[in-house]
Coordinates of C-alpha atoms and ligand atoms in Angstrom, one line a residue:
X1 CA 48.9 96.6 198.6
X2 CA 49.1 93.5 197.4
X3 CA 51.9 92.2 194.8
X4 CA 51.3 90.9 191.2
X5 CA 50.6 87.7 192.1
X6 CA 47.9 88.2 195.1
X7 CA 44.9 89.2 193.9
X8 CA 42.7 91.4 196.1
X9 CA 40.3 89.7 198.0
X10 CA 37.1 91.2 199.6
X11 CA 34.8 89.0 201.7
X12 CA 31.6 90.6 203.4
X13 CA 30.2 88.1 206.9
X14 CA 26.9 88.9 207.3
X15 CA 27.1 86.9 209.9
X16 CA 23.4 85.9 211.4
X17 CA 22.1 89.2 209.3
X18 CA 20.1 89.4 206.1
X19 CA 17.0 88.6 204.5
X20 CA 15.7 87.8 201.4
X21 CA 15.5 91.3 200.1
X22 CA 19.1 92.1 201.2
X23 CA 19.9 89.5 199.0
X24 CA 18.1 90.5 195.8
X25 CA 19.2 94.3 196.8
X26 CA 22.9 92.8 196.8
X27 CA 22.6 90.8 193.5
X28 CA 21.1 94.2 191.7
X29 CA 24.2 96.2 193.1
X30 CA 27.1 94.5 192.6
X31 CA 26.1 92.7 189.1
X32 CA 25.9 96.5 188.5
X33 CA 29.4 97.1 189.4
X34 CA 32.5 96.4 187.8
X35 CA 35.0 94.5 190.6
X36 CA 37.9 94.2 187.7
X37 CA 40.6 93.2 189.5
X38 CA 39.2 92.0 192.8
X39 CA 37.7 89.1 193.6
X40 CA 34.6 89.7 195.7
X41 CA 32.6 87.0 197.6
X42 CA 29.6 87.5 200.2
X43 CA 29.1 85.1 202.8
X44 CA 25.4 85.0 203.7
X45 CA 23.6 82.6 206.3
X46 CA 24.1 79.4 204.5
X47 CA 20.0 78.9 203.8
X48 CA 20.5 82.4 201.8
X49 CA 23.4 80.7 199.8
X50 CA 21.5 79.3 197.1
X51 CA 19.9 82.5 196.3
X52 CA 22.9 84.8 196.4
X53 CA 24.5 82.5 193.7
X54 CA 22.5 84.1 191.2
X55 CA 24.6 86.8 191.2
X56 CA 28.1 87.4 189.5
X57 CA 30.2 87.7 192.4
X58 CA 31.4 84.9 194.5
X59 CA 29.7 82.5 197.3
X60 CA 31.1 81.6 200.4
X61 CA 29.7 80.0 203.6
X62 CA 30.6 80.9 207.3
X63 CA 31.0 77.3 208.5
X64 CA 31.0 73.8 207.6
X65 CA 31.1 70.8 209.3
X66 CA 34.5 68.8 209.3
X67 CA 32.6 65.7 209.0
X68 CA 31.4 63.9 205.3
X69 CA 27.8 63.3 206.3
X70 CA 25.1 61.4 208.1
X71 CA 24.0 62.0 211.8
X72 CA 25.1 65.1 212.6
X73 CA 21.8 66.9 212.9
X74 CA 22.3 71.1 211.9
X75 CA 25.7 70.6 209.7
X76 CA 26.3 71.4 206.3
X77 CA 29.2 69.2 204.9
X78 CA 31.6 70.8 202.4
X79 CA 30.3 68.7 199.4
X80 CA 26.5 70.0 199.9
X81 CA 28.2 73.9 199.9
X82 CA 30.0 73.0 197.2
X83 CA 27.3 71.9 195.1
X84 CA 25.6 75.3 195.8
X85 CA 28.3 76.8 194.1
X86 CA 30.6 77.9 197.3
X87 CA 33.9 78.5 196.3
X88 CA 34.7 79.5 200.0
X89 CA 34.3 79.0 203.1
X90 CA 35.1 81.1 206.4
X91 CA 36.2 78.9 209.1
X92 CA 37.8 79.5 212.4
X93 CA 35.9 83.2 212.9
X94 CA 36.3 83.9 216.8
X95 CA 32.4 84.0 217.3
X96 CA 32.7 80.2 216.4
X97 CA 35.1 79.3 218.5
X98 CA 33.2 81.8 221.3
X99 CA 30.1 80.2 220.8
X100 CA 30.6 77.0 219.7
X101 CA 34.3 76.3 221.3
X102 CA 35.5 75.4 218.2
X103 CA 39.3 75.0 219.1
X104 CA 42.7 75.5 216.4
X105 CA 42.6 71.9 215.6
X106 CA 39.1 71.6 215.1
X107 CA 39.5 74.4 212.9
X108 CA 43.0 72.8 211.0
X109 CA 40.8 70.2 210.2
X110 CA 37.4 72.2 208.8
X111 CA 40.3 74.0 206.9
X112 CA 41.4 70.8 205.4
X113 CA 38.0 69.5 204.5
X114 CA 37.6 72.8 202.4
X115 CA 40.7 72.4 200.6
X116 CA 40.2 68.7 200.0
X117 CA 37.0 69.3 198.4
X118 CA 38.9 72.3 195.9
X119 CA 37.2 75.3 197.6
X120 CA 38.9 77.8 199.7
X121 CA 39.4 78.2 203.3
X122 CA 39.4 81.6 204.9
X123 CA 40.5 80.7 208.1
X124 CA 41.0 83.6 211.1
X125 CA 42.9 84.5 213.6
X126 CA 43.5 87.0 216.3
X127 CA 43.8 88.2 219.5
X128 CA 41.5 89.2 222.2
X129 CA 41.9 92.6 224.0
X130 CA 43.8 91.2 227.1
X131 CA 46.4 89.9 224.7
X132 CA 46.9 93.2 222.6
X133 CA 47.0 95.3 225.7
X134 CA 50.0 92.8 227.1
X135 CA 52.0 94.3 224.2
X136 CA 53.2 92.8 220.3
X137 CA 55.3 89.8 222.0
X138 CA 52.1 88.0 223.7
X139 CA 50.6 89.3 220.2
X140 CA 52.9 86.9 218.5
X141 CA 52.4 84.5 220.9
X142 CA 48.6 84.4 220.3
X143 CA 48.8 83.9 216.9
X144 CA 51.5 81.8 216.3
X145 CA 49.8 78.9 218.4
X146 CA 46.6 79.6 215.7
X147 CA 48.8 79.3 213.0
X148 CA 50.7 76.0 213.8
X149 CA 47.3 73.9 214.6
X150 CA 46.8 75.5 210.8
X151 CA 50.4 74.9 209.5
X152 CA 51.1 71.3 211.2
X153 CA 47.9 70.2 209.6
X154 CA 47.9 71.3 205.9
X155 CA 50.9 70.8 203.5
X156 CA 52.5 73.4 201.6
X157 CA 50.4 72.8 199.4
X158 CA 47.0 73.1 200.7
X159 CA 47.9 76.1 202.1
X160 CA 48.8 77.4 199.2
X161 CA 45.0 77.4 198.9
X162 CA 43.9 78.9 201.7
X163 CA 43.4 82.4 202.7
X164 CA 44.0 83.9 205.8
X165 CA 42.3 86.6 207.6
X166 CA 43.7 88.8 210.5
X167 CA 40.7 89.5 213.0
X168 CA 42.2 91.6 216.3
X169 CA 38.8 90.3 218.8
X170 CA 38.8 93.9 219.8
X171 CA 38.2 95.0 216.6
X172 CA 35.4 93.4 215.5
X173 CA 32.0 95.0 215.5
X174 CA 33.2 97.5 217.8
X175 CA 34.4 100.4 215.4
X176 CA 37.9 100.5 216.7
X177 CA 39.8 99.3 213.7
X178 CA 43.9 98.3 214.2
X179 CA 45.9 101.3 213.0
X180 CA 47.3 100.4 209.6
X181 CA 50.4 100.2 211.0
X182 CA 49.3 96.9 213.7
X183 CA 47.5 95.4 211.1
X184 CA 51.0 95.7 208.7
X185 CA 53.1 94.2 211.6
X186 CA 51.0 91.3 212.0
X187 CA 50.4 90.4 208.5
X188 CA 54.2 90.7 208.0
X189 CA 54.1 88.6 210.5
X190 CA 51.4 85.6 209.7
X191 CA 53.9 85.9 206.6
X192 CA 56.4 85.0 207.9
X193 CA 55.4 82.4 210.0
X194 CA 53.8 80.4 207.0
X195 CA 57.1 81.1 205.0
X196 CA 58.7 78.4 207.7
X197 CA 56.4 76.1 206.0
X198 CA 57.2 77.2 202.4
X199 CA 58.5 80.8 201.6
X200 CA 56.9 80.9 197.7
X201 CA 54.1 79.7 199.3
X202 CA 53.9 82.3 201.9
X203 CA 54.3 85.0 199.7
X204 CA 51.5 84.6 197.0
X205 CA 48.9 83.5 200.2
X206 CA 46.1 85.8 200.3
X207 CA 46.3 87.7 204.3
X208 CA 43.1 89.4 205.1
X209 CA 42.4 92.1 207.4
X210 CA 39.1 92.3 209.1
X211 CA 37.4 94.6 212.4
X212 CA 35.7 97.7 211.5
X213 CA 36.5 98.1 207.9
X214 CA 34.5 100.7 206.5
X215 CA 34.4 103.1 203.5
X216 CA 37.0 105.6 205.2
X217 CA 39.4 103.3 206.5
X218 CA 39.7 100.4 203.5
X219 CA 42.0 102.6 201.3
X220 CA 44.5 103.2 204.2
X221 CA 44.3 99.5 205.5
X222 CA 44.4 98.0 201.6
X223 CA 47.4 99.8 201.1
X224 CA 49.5 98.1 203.4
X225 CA 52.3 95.6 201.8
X226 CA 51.0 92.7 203.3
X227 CA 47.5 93.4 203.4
X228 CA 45.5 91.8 200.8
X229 CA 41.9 92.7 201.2
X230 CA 39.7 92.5 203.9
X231 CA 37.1 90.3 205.7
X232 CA 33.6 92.8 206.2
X233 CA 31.0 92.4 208.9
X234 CA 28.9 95.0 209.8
X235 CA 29.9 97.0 206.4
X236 CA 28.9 94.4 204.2
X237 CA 25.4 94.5 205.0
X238 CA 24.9 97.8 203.1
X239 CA 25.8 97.6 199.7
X240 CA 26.8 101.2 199.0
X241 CA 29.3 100.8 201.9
X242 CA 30.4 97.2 200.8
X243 CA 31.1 98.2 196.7
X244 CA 33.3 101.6 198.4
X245 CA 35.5 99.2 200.3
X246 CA 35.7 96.8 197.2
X247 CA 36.6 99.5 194.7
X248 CA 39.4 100.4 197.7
X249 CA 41.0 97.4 196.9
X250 CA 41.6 97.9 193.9
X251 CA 45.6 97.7 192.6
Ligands
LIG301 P1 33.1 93.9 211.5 O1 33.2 92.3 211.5 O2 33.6 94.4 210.2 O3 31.7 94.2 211.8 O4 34.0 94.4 212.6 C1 34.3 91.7 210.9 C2 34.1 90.2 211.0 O5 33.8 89.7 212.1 O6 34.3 89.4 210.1

């Protein structure tokens, strides 16, 4: 786990889930629970946003658009989630850039907008299942082209407010999660690619792990030097399973 100066961070993606009685059901639960010493956000469909801020936990959207405002008919600009009371926002998730071909620039710059505006990006990478199989080198490779649209973009700075979260493609939804080992070796080394930007920097950033985190595999993952938390799908859409995996992060 985590060092004194990062925080753990759990963030459930309900991605296009939820309803309005999941979100009363989540506000009930974890206002009930005590997080102490982990910051806990849920990121809902943004219309669900305003609701879910009732409750004592953190906001956070799963897009925004990198644009201010005006004629950009289905976007949500940073200041509007902002004034809902987001304090983050997931950008770069590989169903976005799958579905909506939302490239590593495009995503350097919704990352930007995010910071600019004082709320935090969690911005994701990983590799498809082609890439993994190819072995840890093509790994690298993979991610270190994510990383330097994110890295050539922001200042040391900015990234200094952002979060990162490690999504392997072949993990997600598909309940094969990266051993704790992978998921070590490639937050080590995210790390160390953003420590060529700023090495204090690098070390208090935030790295998440995300793919089939559940209630028996949190601990084990969480525990990991560089692993800071975790990014939930599927698992955060059940609040017994979502408060486990948040009291697993625990220091
Ligand atoms: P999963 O999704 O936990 O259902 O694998 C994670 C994510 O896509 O953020």
């Amino acid at each position: 786990m985590t060092t004194m100066n990062r925080k753990p961070l759990v963030a459930g993606n309900w991605k296009m889930n939820g309803n309005k009685a999941l979100v009363a059901e989540f506000i009930n639960a974890l206002n009930a629970d005590d997080a102490n010493g982990v910051d806990v956000v849920v990121c809902p469909p943004a219309i669900y946003l305003s609701a879910l801020s009732a409750g004592r936990f953190a906001i956070g959207a799963q897009d925004v658009s990198a644009l201010d405002q005006g004629a950009h008919t289905g976007d949500i600009s940073v200041d509007m989630l902002s004034e809902v009371g987001c304090k983050y926002v997931i950008v770069g998730h590989s169903e976005r850039r799958e579905d909506h071909g939302e490239t590593s620039d495009s995503v350097a710059e919704k990352a930007e907008k995010v910071v600019s505006a004082g709320l935090t990006p969690i911005v994701c990478v990983g590799e498809p299942l082609e890439v993994r199989e190819a072995g840890d080198q093509a790994v690298q490779g993979f991610i270190r082209e994510q990383l330097s649209a994110l890295t050539s973009k922001l200042s040391a700075s900015e990234l200094n407010q952002s979060v990162i979260a490690y999504e392997p493609i072949w993990a997600i939804g598909t309940g094969k999660t990266a051993s704790p080992e992978q998921a070590q070796d490639v937050h080590a080394f995210i790390r160390g690619e953003l420590s060529e930007t700023d090495a204090e920097v690098a070390s208090g950033m935030r790295i998440l792990y995300g793919g089939s985190v559940k209630p028996a595999n949190a601990q084990e993952l969480f525990s990991q030097p560089d692993v800071d938390g975790g990014l939930i799908g599927g698992a955060s859409l059940k609040t017994d399973d979502f408060i486990a995996i948040c009291q697993s992060a625990k220091i």
